[in-house]
mmCIF file with all atom_site columns, C-alpha atoms in Angstrom:
data_model
loop_
_atom_site.group_PDB
_atom_site.id
_atom_site.type_symbol
_atom_site.label_atom_id
_atom_site.label_alt_id
_atom_site.label_comp_id
_atom_site.label_asym_id
_atom_site.label_entity_id
_atom_site.label_seq_id
_atom_site.pdbx_PDB_ins_code
_atom_site.Cartn_x
_atom_site.Cartn_y
_atom_site.Cartn_z
_atom_site.occupancy
_atom_site.B_iso_or_equiv
_atom_site.pdbx_formal_charge
_atom_site.auth_seq_id
_atom_site.auth_comp_id
_atom_site.auth_asym_id
_atom_site.auth_atom_id
_atom_site.pdbx_PDB_model_num
ATOM 1   C CA . MET A 1 1   ? -23.401 10.114 19.414  1.00 0.00 ? 204 MET A CA 1
ATOM 2   C CA . ALA A 1 2   ? -25.289 8.627  16.502  1.00 0.00 ? 205 ALA A CA 1
ATOM 3   C CA . GLY A 1 3   ? -27.984 10.644 14.867  1.00 0.00 ? 206 GLY A CA 1
ATOM 4   C CA . SER A 1 4   ? -28.584 13.024 12.041  1.00 0.00 ? 207 SER A CA 1
ATOM 5   C CA . ALA A 1 5   ? -25.312 14.688 11.146  1.00 0.00 ? 208 ALA A CA 1
ATOM 6   C CA . ALA A 1 6   ? -24.834 18.383 10.639  1.00 0.00 ? 209 ALA A CA 1
ATOM 7   C CA . VAL A 1 7   ? -23.110 18.124 7.276   1.00 0.00 ? 210 VAL A CA 1
ATOM 8   C CA . GLU A 1 8   ? -24.034 20.595 4.567   1.00 0.00 ? 211 GLU A CA 1
ATOM 9   C CA . PHE A 1 9   ? -22.735 20.081 1.067   1.00 0.00 ? 212 PHE A CA 1
ATOM 10  C CA . ARG A 1 10  ? -21.402 23.115 -0.789  1.00 0.00 ? 213 ARG A CA 1
ATOM 11  C CA . ILE A 1 11  ? -21.378 22.741 -4.553  1.00 0.00 ? 214 ILE A CA 1
ATOM 12  C CA . ASP A 1 12  ? -18.941 24.828 -6.574  1.00 0.00 ? 215 ASP A CA 1
ATOM 13  C CA . ARG A 1 13  ? -20.189 24.737 -10.156 1.00 0.00 ? 216 ARG A CA 1
ATOM 14  C CA . ARG A 1 14  ? -17.022 26.500 -11.376 1.00 0.00 ? 217 ARG A CA 1
ATOM 15  C CA . SER A 1 15  ? -14.533 24.073 -9.821  1.00 0.00 ? 218 SER A CA 1
ATOM 16  C CA . GLY A 1 16  ? -14.352 21.670 -12.744 1.00 0.00 ? 219 GLY A CA 1
ATOM 17  C CA . VAL A 1 17  ? -14.939 18.791 -10.298 1.00 0.00 ? 220 VAL A CA 1
ATOM 18  C CA . ALA A 1 18  ? -18.027 16.679 -10.994 1.00 0.00 ? 221 ALA A CA 1
ATOM 19  C CA . THR A 1 19  ? -20.846 17.477 -8.581  1.00 0.00 ? 222 THR A CA 1
ATOM 20  C CA . TYR A 1 20  ? -21.140 13.912 -7.288  1.00 0.00 ? 223 TYR A CA 1
ATOM 21  C CA . LEU A 1 21  ? -17.379 13.877 -6.592  1.00 0.00 ? 224 LEU A CA 1
ATOM 22  C CA . GLN A 1 22  ? -17.703 17.106 -4.599  1.00 0.00 ? 225 GLN A CA 1
ATOM 23  C CA . ILE A 1 23  ? -20.251 15.333 -2.382  1.00 0.00 ? 226 ILE A CA 1
ATOM 24  C CA . VAL A 1 24  ? -17.967 12.294 -2.040  1.00 0.00 ? 227 VAL A CA 1
ATOM 25  C CA . GLN A 1 25  ? -14.948 14.500 -1.206  1.00 0.00 ? 228 GLN A CA 1
ATOM 26  C CA . GLN A 1 26  ? -16.872 16.615 1.304   1.00 0.00 ? 229 GLN A CA 1
ATOM 27  C CA . THR A 1 27  ? -18.249 13.498 2.989   1.00 0.00 ? 230 THR A CA 1
ATOM 28  C CA . LYS A 1 28  ? -14.738 12.032 3.265   1.00 0.00 ? 231 LYS A CA 1
ATOM 29  C CA . GLN A 1 29  ? -13.456 15.304 4.708   1.00 0.00 ? 232 GLN A CA 1
ATOM 30  C CA . ALA A 1 30  ? -16.251 15.264 7.298   1.00 0.00 ? 233 ALA A CA 1
ATOM 31  C CA . LEU A 1 31  ? -15.306 11.658 8.151   1.00 0.00 ? 234 LEU A CA 1
ATOM 32  C CA . ARG A 1 32  ? -11.635 12.616 8.565   1.00 0.00 ? 235 ARG A CA 1
ATOM 33  C CA . LEU A 1 33  ? -12.417 15.605 10.770  1.00 0.00 ? 236 LEU A CA 1
ATOM 34  C CA . GLY A 1 34  ? -14.874 13.758 12.990  1.00 0.00 ? 237 GLY A CA 1
ATOM 35  C CA . VAL A 1 35  ? -17.861 15.805 11.818  1.00 0.00 ? 238 VAL A CA 1
ATOM 36  C CA . LEU A 1 36  ? -19.429 12.514 10.739  1.00 0.00 ? 239 LEU A CA 1
ATOM 37  C CA . GLU A 1 37  ? -19.159 9.414  12.889  1.00 0.00 ? 240 GLU A CA 1
ATOM 38  C CA . PRO A 1 38  ? -20.376 5.829  12.564  1.00 0.00 ? 241 PRO A CA 1
ATOM 39  C CA . GLY A 1 39  ? -24.144 5.715  12.986  1.00 0.00 ? 242 GLY A CA 1
ATOM 40  C CA . ASP A 1 40  ? -24.750 9.258  11.742  1.00 0.00 ? 243 ASP A CA 1
ATOM 41  C CA . ARG A 1 41  ? -27.348 9.638  8.998   1.00 0.00 ? 244 ARG A CA 1
ATOM 42  C CA . LEU A 1 42  ? -26.378 11.559 5.879   1.00 0.00 ? 245 LEU A CA 1
ATOM 43  C CA . PRO A 1 43  ? -28.882 14.103 4.598   1.00 0.00 ? 246 PRO A CA 1
ATOM 44  C CA . THR A 1 44  ? -31.513 12.523 2.370   1.00 0.00 ? 247 THR A CA 1
ATOM 45  C CA . ALA A 1 45  ? -31.281 13.094 -1.371  1.00 0.00 ? 248 ALA A CA 1
ATOM 46  C CA . ARG A 1 46  ? -34.318 15.362 -1.056  1.00 0.00 ? 249 ARG A CA 1
ATOM 47  C CA . GLU A 1 47  ? -32.622 17.457 1.658   1.00 0.00 ? 250 GLU A CA 1
ATOM 48  C CA . VAL A 1 48  ? -29.476 17.822 -0.460  1.00 0.00 ? 251 VAL A CA 1
ATOM 49  C CA . VAL A 1 49  ? -31.515 18.747 -3.539  1.00 0.00 ? 252 VAL A CA 1
ATOM 50  C CA . GLU A 1 50  ? -33.426 21.399 -1.569  1.00 0.00 ? 253 GLU A CA 1
ATOM 51  C CA . ALA A 1 51  ? -30.193 22.886 -0.208  1.00 0.00 ? 254 ALA A CA 1
ATOM 52  C CA . THR A 1 52  ? -28.130 22.774 -3.414  1.00 0.00 ? 255 THR A CA 1
ATOM 53  C CA . ALA A 1 53  ? -30.581 22.614 -6.344  1.00 0.00 ? 256 ALA A CA 1
ATOM 54  C CA . ILE A 1 54  ? -28.766 19.640 -7.912  1.00 0.00 ? 257 ILE A CA 1
ATOM 55  C CA . ASN A 1 55  ? -30.274 16.565 -9.521  1.00 0.00 ? 258 ASN A CA 1
ATOM 56  C CA . PRO A 1 56  ? -31.327 13.835 -7.044  1.00 0.00 ? 259 PRO A CA 1
ATOM 57  C CA . ASN A 1 57  ? -29.568 11.225 -9.198  1.00 0.00 ? 260 ASN A CA 1
ATOM 58  C CA . THR A 1 58  ? -26.298 13.081 -8.599  1.00 0.00 ? 261 THR A CA 1
ATOM 59  C CA . VAL A 1 59  ? -26.739 12.716 -4.840  1.00 0.00 ? 262 VAL A CA 1
ATOM 60  C CA . LEU A 1 60  ? -27.618 9.051  -5.200  1.00 0.00 ? 263 LEU A CA 1
ATOM 61  C CA . LYS A 1 61  ? -24.555 8.472  -7.394  1.00 0.00 ? 264 LYS A CA 1
ATOM 62  C CA . ALA A 1 62  ? -22.336 10.017 -4.716  1.00 0.00 ? 265 ALA A CA 1
ATOM 63  C CA . TYR A 1 63  ? -23.939 7.930  -1.977  1.00 0.00 ? 266 TYR A CA 1
ATOM 64  C CA . ARG A 1 64  ? -23.528 4.750  -4.082  1.00 0.00 ? 267 ARG A CA 1
ATOM 65  C CA . GLU A 1 65  ? -19.830 5.559  -4.506  1.00 0.00 ? 268 GLU A CA 1
ATOM 66  C CA . LEU A 1 66  ? -19.443 6.033  -0.743  1.00 0.00 ? 269 LEU A CA 1
ATOM 67  C CA . GLU A 1 67  ? -21.301 2.767  -0.171  1.00 0.00 ? 270 GLU A CA 1
ATOM 68  C CA . ARG A 1 68  ? -19.070 0.958  -2.674  1.00 0.00 ? 271 ARG A CA 1
ATOM 69  C CA . GLU A 1 69  ? -16.063 2.179  -0.677  1.00 0.00 ? 272 GLU A CA 1
ATOM 70  C CA . GLY A 1 70  ? -17.616 0.775  2.515   1.00 0.00 ? 273 GLY A CA 1
ATOM 71  C CA . LEU A 1 71  ? -18.002 4.163  4.190   1.00 0.00 ? 274 LEU A CA 1
ATOM 72  C CA . VAL A 1 72  ? -21.795 4.312  4.326   1.00 0.00 ? 275 VAL A CA 1
ATOM 73  C CA . GLU A 1 73  ? -24.725 1.948  4.040   1.00 0.00 ? 276 GLU A CA 1
ATOM 74  C CA . ALA A 1 74  ? -28.212 2.562  2.727   1.00 0.00 ? 277 ALA A CA 1
ATOM 75  C CA . ARG A 1 75  ? -31.012 1.267  4.943   1.00 0.00 ? 278 ARG A CA 1
ATOM 76  C CA . ARG A 1 76  ? -34.229 0.970  2.992   1.00 0.00 ? 279 ARG A CA 1
ATOM 77  C CA . GLY A 1 77  ? -36.810 3.454  4.235   1.00 0.00 ? 280 GLY A CA 1
ATOM 78  C CA . LEU A 1 78  ? -34.443 4.878  6.862   1.00 0.00 ? 281 LEU A CA 1
ATOM 79  C CA . GLY A 1 79  ? -31.684 6.673  4.976   1.00 0.00 ? 282 GLY A CA 1
ATOM 80  C CA . THR A 1 80  ? -27.957 6.412  4.410   1.00 0.00 ? 283 THR A CA 1
ATOM 81  C CA . PHE A 1 81  ? -25.770 5.909  7.474   1.00 0.00 ? 284 PHE A CA 1
ATOM 82  C CA . VAL A 1 82  ? -22.055 6.200  8.171   1.00 0.00 ? 285 VAL A CA 1
ATOM 83  C CA . ARG A 1 83  ? -20.400 2.800  8.665   1.00 0.00 ? 286 ARG A CA 1
ATOM 84  C CA . ARG A 1 84  ? -16.861 3.869  9.479   1.00 0.00 ? 287 ARG A CA 1
ATOM 85  C CA . THR A 1 85  ? -14.703 6.911  9.927   1.00 0.00 ? 288 THR A CA 1
ATOM 86  C CA . LEU A 1 86  ? -11.564 7.952  8.076   1.00 0.00 ? 289 LEU A CA 1
ATOM 87  C CA . GLY A 1 87  ? -10.070 10.224 10.707  1.00 0.00 ? 290 GLY A CA 1
ATOM 88  C CA . SER A 1 88  ? -7.440  9.488  13.246  1.00 0.00 ? 291 SER A CA 1
ATOM 89  C CA . ALA A 1 89  ? -7.929  10.633 16.810  1.00 0.00 ? 292 ALA A CA 1
ATOM 90  C CA . ALA A 1 90  ? -5.029  13.024 16.314  1.00 0.00 ? 293 ALA A CA 1
ATOM 91  C CA . VAL A 1 91  ? -6.879  14.998 13.624  1.00 0.00 ? 294 VAL A CA 1
ATOM 92  C CA . THR A 1 92  ? -9.897  15.738 15.793  1.00 0.00 ? 295 THR A CA 1
ATOM 93  C CA . ALA A 1 93  ? -8.051  16.039 19.112  1.00 0.00 ? 296 ALA A CA 1
ATOM 94  C CA . ASP A 1 94  ? -5.162  18.309 18.163  1.00 0.00 ? 297 ASP A CA 1
ATOM 95  C CA . ALA A 1 95  ? -6.578  21.766 18.770  1.00 0.00 ? 298 ALA A CA 1
ATOM 96  C CA . THR A 1 96  ? -3.038  23.210 18.819  1.00 0.00 ? 299 THR A CA 1
ATOM 97  C CA . LEU A 1 97  ? -2.284  22.149 15.238  1.00 0.00 ? 300 LEU A CA 1
ATOM 98  C CA . ARG A 1 98  ? -5.665  23.440 14.102  1.00 0.00 ? 301 ARG A CA 1
ATOM 99  C CA . ALA A 1 99  ? -5.054  26.789 15.793  1.00 0.00 ? 302 ALA A CA 1
ATOM 100 C CA . GLU A 1 100 ? -1.583  27.067 14.217  1.00 0.00 ? 303 GLU A CA 1
ATOM 101 C CA . LEU A 1 101 ? -2.969  26.272 10.774  1.00 0.00 ? 304 LEU A CA 1
ATOM 102 C CA . THR A 1 102 ? -5.788  28.772 11.280  1.00 0.00 ? 305 THR A CA 1
ATOM 103 C CA . GLY A 1 103 ? -3.263  31.439 12.242  1.00 0.00 ? 306 GLY A CA 1
ATOM 104 C CA . TRP A 1 104 ? -1.083  30.644 9.246   1.00 0.00 ? 307 TRP A CA 1
ATOM 105 C CA . THR A 1 105 ? -4.092  30.780 6.917   1.00 0.00 ? 308 THR A CA 1
ATOM 106 C CA . ARG A 1 106 ? -5.138  34.172 8.303   1.00 0.00 ? 309 ARG A CA 1
ATOM 107 C CA . ARG A 1 107 ? -1.582  35.519 7.829   1.00 0.00 ? 310 ARG A CA 1
ATOM 108 C CA . ALA A 1 108 ? -1.568  34.250 4.240   1.00 0.00 ? 311 ALA A CA 1
ATOM 109 C CA . ARG A 1 109 ? -4.892  35.973 3.600   1.00 0.00 ? 312 ARG A CA 1
ATOM 110 C CA . ALA A 1 110 ? -3.656  39.196 5.197   1.00 0.00 ? 313 ALA A CA 1
ATOM 111 C CA . ALA A 1 111 ? -0.611  39.001 2.900   1.00 0.00 ? 314 ALA A CA 1
ATOM 112 C CA . GLY A 1 112 ? -2.972  39.156 -0.066  1.00 0.00 ? 315 GLY A CA 1
ATOM 113 C CA . LEU A 1 113 ? -3.234  35.480 -1.003  1.00 0.00 ? 316 LEU A CA 1
ATOM 114 C CA . ASP A 1 114 ? -6.665  34.291 -2.110  1.00 0.00 ? 317 ASP A CA 1
ATOM 115 C CA . LYS A 1 115 ? -8.126  30.852 -1.371  1.00 0.00 ? 318 LYS A CA 1
ATOM 116 C CA . ASP A 1 116 ? -6.692  29.303 -4.554  1.00 0.00 ? 319 ASP A CA 1
ATOM 117 C CA . ASP A 1 117 ? -3.214  30.734 -3.777  1.00 0.00 ? 320 ASP A CA 1
ATOM 118 C CA . VAL A 1 118 ? -3.324  29.316 -0.245  1.00 0.00 ? 321 VAL A CA 1
ATOM 119 C CA . SER A 1 119 ? -4.561  25.956 -1.518  1.00 0.00 ? 322 SER A CA 1
ATOM 120 C CA . ALA A 1 120 ? -1.796  25.769 -4.133  1.00 0.00 ? 323 ALA A CA 1
ATOM 121 C CA . LEU A 1 121 ? 0.895   26.714 -1.608  1.00 0.00 ? 324 LEU A CA 1
ATOM 122 C CA . PHE A 1 122 ? -0.397  24.290 1.013   1.00 0.00 ? 325 PHE A CA 1
ATOM 123 C CA . THR A 1 123 ? -0.698  21.462 -1.523  1.00 0.00 ? 326 THR A CA 1
ATOM 124 C CA . ASP A 1 124 ? 2.850   22.081 -2.750  1.00 0.00 ? 327 ASP A CA 1
ATOM 125 C CA . VAL A 1 125 ? 4.264   22.002 0.798   1.00 0.00 ? 328 VAL A CA 1
ATOM 126 C CA . LEU A 1 126 ? 2.126   18.976 1.654   1.00 0.00 ? 329 LEU A CA 1
ATOM 127 C CA . ASP A 1 127 ? 3.329   17.103 -1.431  1.00 0.00 ? 330 ASP A CA 1
ATOM 128 C CA . SER A 1 128 ? 6.951   17.971 -0.649  1.00 0.00 ? 331 SER A CA 1
ATOM 129 C CA . THR A 1 129 ? 6.592   16.903 2.975   1.00 0.00 ? 332 THR A CA 1
ATOM 130 C CA . PHE A 1 130 ? 4.983   13.570 2.192   1.00 0.00 ? 333 PHE A CA 1
ATOM 131 C CA . LYS A 1 131 ? 7.008   12.806 -0.953  1.00 0.00 ? 334 LYS A CA 1
ATOM 132 C CA . GLY A 1 132 ? 7.855   9.118  -1.090  1.00 0.00 ? 335 GLY A CA 1
ATOM 133 C CA . ASP A 1 133 ? 5.232   8.148  1.507   1.00 0.00 ? 336 ASP A CA 1
ATOM 134 C CA . GLN A 1 134 ? 2.929   6.766  -1.200  1.00 0.00 ? 337 GLN A CA 1
ATOM 135 C CA . ASP A 1 135 ? 3.633   4.516  -4.110  1.00 0.00 ? 338 ASP A CA 1
ATOM 136 C CA . SER A 1 136 ? 0.983   6.082  -6.355  1.00 0.00 ? 339 SER A CA 1
#
């Protein structure tokens, strides 16, 4: 269903990650999870600026990067639209895996781990699991 997408960018000024890259990463995550689909319109630079109080040029830089990667296209006077998705059907369709991961995350939190601890642990396991799958 093409239309205006319900994606809201969250900027973490303490993350050490450039603001425009946070927008790029969050857009890619939304594409992988099926939150954004081909034909959806990204929020305008003005809408992002109003919601996040960042410089409009930062938003435009992020959108240009996404366009360079072939993920979105700017249509003069209309906005920026999603061209293609990054997700596989399995990511959006597998409610069981999502529920298991949600349960695991809640158990980790109950055990006293904070978000950074959980992220580090998950990334370590992920890297170990997929070791050798990429040449980079």
